[in-house]
Structure formats: structure tokens, C-alpha cells
Amino acid sequence: MRLTRVTVQFNCVVFCLLWQVAFGDVSYSFQEEMKRGSLIGNIAKDLNLETSKLSSRNARIDAAGNRKRYCDINLNTGGLIVADRIDREELCGEKLSCVIKRDLVLENPLELHPFSLHIQDINDNPPQFNEETVNIEIQESADRGARFVIEEAQDADVGQNSVQQYSLKKNDHFILATSGNTVELVLDKELDREKQDDINLVLTALDGGSPQRSGTVVIHVTVLDANDNVPVFSQAVYKASLPENSPVDTVVVTVSAADADEGINGDVTYDFGHVSDDVKKVFNIDRKSGEIKVNGAIDFESVPTYDLRVKAKDGLGLSSYTKVTVDITDVNDNRPVISVKSLANPVPESVQPGTEVGIINVQDADSDNNQHVRCSIQQNVPFKLVPSIKNYYSLVTTGQLDRELVSDYNITISATDEGSPPLSSCKTVQLSVADINDNPPVFEEQSYSAYVSENNKPGSTLCSVTARDPDWRQNGTVIYSLLPGEVNGAPVSSYLSVNGDTGVIHAVRSFDYEQFRSFKVQVMARDNGSPPLSSNVTVSVFISDVNDNSPQILYPAPEGNSFMTELVPKAAHGGSLVSKVIAVDADSGQNAWLSYHIVKSTDPGLFTIGVHSGEIRTQRDISESDSMKQNLIVSVKDNGQPSLSATCSMYLLISDNLAEVPELKDISYDDKNSKLTSYLIIALVSVSTFFLTFIIIILGVRFCRRRKPRLLFDGAVAIPSAYLPPNYADVDGTGTLRSTYNYDAYLTTGSRTSDFKFVSSYNDNTLPADQTLRKSPSDFAEVFGDSNSSPEVGACHVTFLRSDKRF
């Protein structure tokens, strides 16, 4: 039966339409063997996709398993182009319809568009006979009209391009008859072996392609004596089922044919008809028994069905054919294949839970339940697989990521099919977490203290602050700086500086404990992220005292052009207070603990000084033999290391009244003979004047004795407040002046080089300080008499602080 070109084309069009209706996807029809890069169709236009977004959405053609894609997509135009050589015969064999299913995969969001490729056959294969020469033995007794089956020619093409007709070269005995796929020689004229014992016929097979192709075979007919029965198979079609991976020599099926003839005419042998070399590598047939056995590897995924043509031939060459169909059953012999189609790496640690970070595809080449796959993540990680489309899974986050806790994840994905026994496979996906600046620097301590001695060198190191930032690279790089502020009215930068890289704090200037003893600054640690994060810490700087100030003697005043003299009554008993040395030290602590010592005196056994109080007292009663003029040199030392000291001179006059004093200026004690000589010369020159004035002084003293109470020696010498240094301040309870002392001082003003001082102490309840301070010169005139007959006397009242605790 011959098929016309119009009929074949009509059937193909109808098939394509039915296919699209059945599956509902986009399909394209094109011829096999097209050149690479040839345009198949514009899939972007057919699917209403934006061509400009194909590249950003990572558009690609995906095929299940490791199969070829055969086509690809042009990301610029959206066109579907040929990527690999397409041979319809290799893909589909003898099937009329050759369809390849592929998927177009898009990301962001994930989309899957299936489409079909219908491969059209071209006439690229000529018809071929199984053998170059067909040998037929025919009995000469064969009747006219006897038919002899000839194995048909095979054409790898299909439809119109397959074998359409046969022609037999003209001869005297045979004509050709075709019915469907059966080709028969029909005896048109009886044979006569004696005239011709063999005949050569040329049979030509023609396909319907354009250009038309053909194949020929020589039929060699040998004229024999009568063999009038052909082998007959027990079944027209044999069907068998064979598991894949069956071992070699496994019996697939046994064919059997019987021949009614006897002897050699009934001896049947078996062989394959026209089959491909690939089939012969997989199966073989026993020529005697007809057993078909496995000869090579059976793989369901490669070929699911085999159609074998088997020939039975008797001893004289008569033959018949049957068909053997072998269905290969699937065995779960393929593990799932896990493929990472897309992965965002690294992932910022700020992503929200539920964010898609990857696309996973899982394929199993098996079929049915063996192809069904379950996927899971093995470890306890903040990720999970969410089924998406077909065999695709989305890898999404399930919790907040923190790079400082975990910077890298090894995610093991496990896939298990539902075969028996099940097969599984694993794939590890490495995912890194990208850092963001989410951690401020943190100081190792809540606050810092620095201790430095005063008089330090500028640039010396005070302390070091350290802050840690767990972020990475520039986000974790810490820079230190001082916050703006003031210390004693000056910018903090004029006192301290900080190394921005190391956090080491240096002194910019030398510190003075007596000016300030401590201060606080704020240090900021800032990272280098964007935006930067920072934190602050307080640094307390404590300045320790150094013994750099010598004691300052407030009383008696330092020697100058004038001096002061204390009067000591002759009736003073041992232990009487006659005077007091008062000194202060600007330092503090033990550096300000003062001690008093008499280093030189006119009579070493007469006076003593309190080591810590500075009070000068008599050690014994004053006797008549004691020198009237006493000079004491007192040393005041502090308790620092090394100790600093200061000295002063104290002049004492043992007398009950001024009349006993021979010459005021002679009280000035000097070890040098030159000064004493000067006093003697002055005394001789003024002896006449002195006699006159002495009488006046005696009268004034007697008058004062009647008006003034007896001197009490239970106080200390008064110090004018002007002697106190303006910057003196006693801190920490370690100063040298505490209690209150009240003194009246009566000074002569008639001499430029000497002063006499009469001391008396007053209690606060007898003579308030404010009343004393308000005394006028006339008040003192009443004590010393008329100003015309006695020297001018000035008076003052001074209040002192006395401390009862030891220094």
C-alpha cells in the first residue's frame, strides 16, 4: 500500500494539533539535522515574556537528568535555537511521532514553562536490505502463482520518507506482489530445472522522499526438487518482559517454528532478521533451540522496548518470520541527582527569615515510584527546602543569621527516592554569611583609671583603653578619639591625647598636683563601618603628689631689713610657752607632715620646740645667770622623700620690762664680730642720748605695768593674716593650721632696724577678735603713756588656726 505525500502531511498536522490539545504547552515543529544556531521559534514572544528581563532572570533550557538539551535560548532576542545535532532516527527510531519535551526555567521569581519539540523526518536514509544477496531454493514442482516471502527493506526514516514501493527487474518467471509490509515473489511461469537451475533477480526498494532514495538486493533462486512446506511459528508475535540489569545469558523468550516436511526439508534453524547492530550487542539467538538470551547490558533508561524480527528457515531455504517484543522493566538502579541551579553567595546576615537564597533541582532517571524523590536538609541549620515547581526546591532561611556566631554554613541536602530498596544521594552546599555593621565597639572594662605622678614628662603614657568589635574587616576596625570637653577651663586635648589605632593615652603636658588632683575624660571608640557605630568610656586620671614644695615659714617672718623680738619674763617657769614657729607645706599627705627642730641656740638647754607643734617652751626655770639675749635657729622639715626643709631665726629677750634692755639694736644677734663692733660704736656715740630716753622709758614701763595684766604664756606668737600665702589651701585634713589663737602685738616704731613685741594671749570669751581689730592708736597711747615722752607704739590683733592633732 502506497502513501501519498498529501496524506502524510495531513496526518502530521492533525497529530501536532492533537498533541498540543492534549498537553496544553507550547510546541515547535522543525526538521531534523538542522545546523547549530538555526532558529526554531521565538519562545519569549509565544510565552509573552519580556525579552529585556531574560538575562537578569537567568533564563535557560533545562532537561531532566543528564540528557541533552538539543536547543538553547538567545537571551537577546528570546529565540529558540538549535544547540546540538538532532537525529530523529537516533532519538525515536521507527516511531512516527518524535517529540522532545524540555523546560524553560526562569528565576526571580522561579517559573517553569514546559514546551515540546516535534522533530520532522527528512529523507536522509536510503532503504536497506538485511543482506546483499537473498538465496531462495524453489522446487521445480512449484505451481504457477506460488508465493515466496522476501524480507522487506528497512528505512530508518518514517512516513513518506520510508519505503513506499518495490520494483523487480523484468524476468521470465517471477513478478512482484506487495501487501502492506509484505514483499512476495509470485511464480508467474513454471520452472524447469533442466533448462535453468538458478535465476538471479534484482529487487529494488524505493522511498517516497525528495530526492528519492533506493536500495537493491540480488535474489538468487536455486531450482530444486519439491519442498512444499515452509516453517510455521507457534505465535505470530512473541512478547516478553525483562528487568533491566539482567545478567548475561538470561533467557528472554524461546521462539518455535514447525515444518511439515521431513528430513532436511523439515530441519528448522533460527536467526535474527533485519535488526540493528546495537540489538545484536544486547541479544543473541540459539540457532537450534530458538532461545533468545541476554548478550549485553540492559538499561531501561536507554531503551525501554525492543522489537526483534526472527527468521525460521528449513533445510532447503524456505523461511518465515515472526516478531518478538521485549519490554524492559525499570529497576531502581539510579540515585537521585541533586543540582544547584542558583545560589546567592554570600548571603547578608541582615536577610529576613523566609528569604530565598538558592534553587535546587533533583532528578531521578528511573520511572514510576522509583522516580519519586523526597528532599531534606540533614543538619540543624537555619535553612529549609520548600517544594516549588516539578522537581525544583527553594532554599530559604528559617531564622536570623548572625555572622559573628556562624560565618559559614555547610548545608547537606539529602534526596531519597521511593524505590525498593530506596536509593539516596547527598550534596553539600557551602554558603557564606556576609557581614554588616551591626555591632558597636565594646570596651573591655566599664571604666578606666590612670595614675600619674605630678611633674610628669609631656608625652608619657598614662594608660591604654581597648575596645573589641566582632564585625569583619572595616566594620570591625576600631578608631579611638577623645570627646570634646574641658579640664579646669581648658580643652581636654591640651591635657591628654589618644592614639587612634592602639588606644594608648598620653599626657600632653606636665601635671601639678597642687593645681588639681584628678579629672575625667570621655574616650570614644568608633568602627569604620557605614554608618559607623561607637561607644564611650570614662577614663579617670588621678594625679599623685610629689614632694616638690619646701615648707613655707609663716612666722617668724623671713629676715629682712627688720626683725622681731619676743620678750620672755624672767619669772617664766619650765614648760612655759614663749613663742611658736608656724609653717605650711603646699604638698599633701606625708609630704606635708612637718617637723620642727632647733638646730642652733644661744643656750641649748634653755628652750625646746615641739616636734610637730612648733611651740617653743622653756625646759627649766629661767635663772639670773641666763643671758638676756637668746637667739634660736629653727629648721622645719617635711616628711617627703627626699625631705625638703626651711630655716628661720627666732630672737628672744629675757626681761620683765624694756628698761632692762641696754640697746634695742644690740638684740640682733650675729655671730660675726664685724656686726657686734658696729653695735658698740653706735652705743658709744648715742650714750648721752640714751641716758635721757632711758628715764622716759622707765616711767612709761611703770605706767604700763599698772594698767596691763600679767603676761600669760599659754599662747603662741601671732601671725598677721597677710603672711599666709594667697594660694595656700589645706586639703585632705593634713594641713598645719587648725585652731584659733588671739594675740596682741605691741611694736615700737622709733627704729628702722629693730622691733619689740609684747605678747599676751586672750581667750575668745574675754576679748573678741573684732574688738581687738578695732583698737585705735589712742588706745595704745594709754598703755605706753604720752606719745611725746615715749616711743611710738603700734598695735595689731591676729587670729591663728591651731590643730590639736599631730602632723
XYZ file of N, CA, C and O in Angstrom, residues 8 262 377 474 514 630 684 782-783 790:
40
model
N 0.344 12.027 4.263
C 1.320 12.066 5.356
C 1.358 13.440 6.009
O 1.365 13.584 7.242
N 9.736 -33.428 5.933
C 10.563 -34.390 6.641
C 12.005 -34.279 6.189
O 12.305 -33.716 5.134
N 17.053 18.586 54.491
C 18.354 19.096 54.953
C 18.706 18.360 56.230
O 17.902 18.290 57.163
N 36.507 46.288 57.736
C 36.367 47.679 58.151
C 35.263 47.858 59.176
O 35.304 48.787 59.984
N 49.257 70.386 92.957
C 48.751 71.493 93.750
C 47.685 72.301 92.997
O 46.945 73.073 93.596
N 68.641 85.796 123.673
C 68.668 84.404 123.193
C 68.299 84.375 121.700
O 67.324 85.001 121.276
N 78.327 103.799 121.858
C 79.166 104.855 122.411
C 78.773 106.241 121.916
O 78.807 107.233 122.651
N 47.351 105.009 125.708
C 47.009 104.911 127.104
C 47.887 103.921 127.832
O 48.119 104.024 129.009
N 48.364 102.909 127.128
C 49.198 101.889 127.763
C 50.609 102.407 127.943
O 51.236 102.244 128.985
N 57.304 108.934 125.102
C 57.643 107.504 124.870
C 57.639 107.206 123.380
O 57.015 107.914 122.604
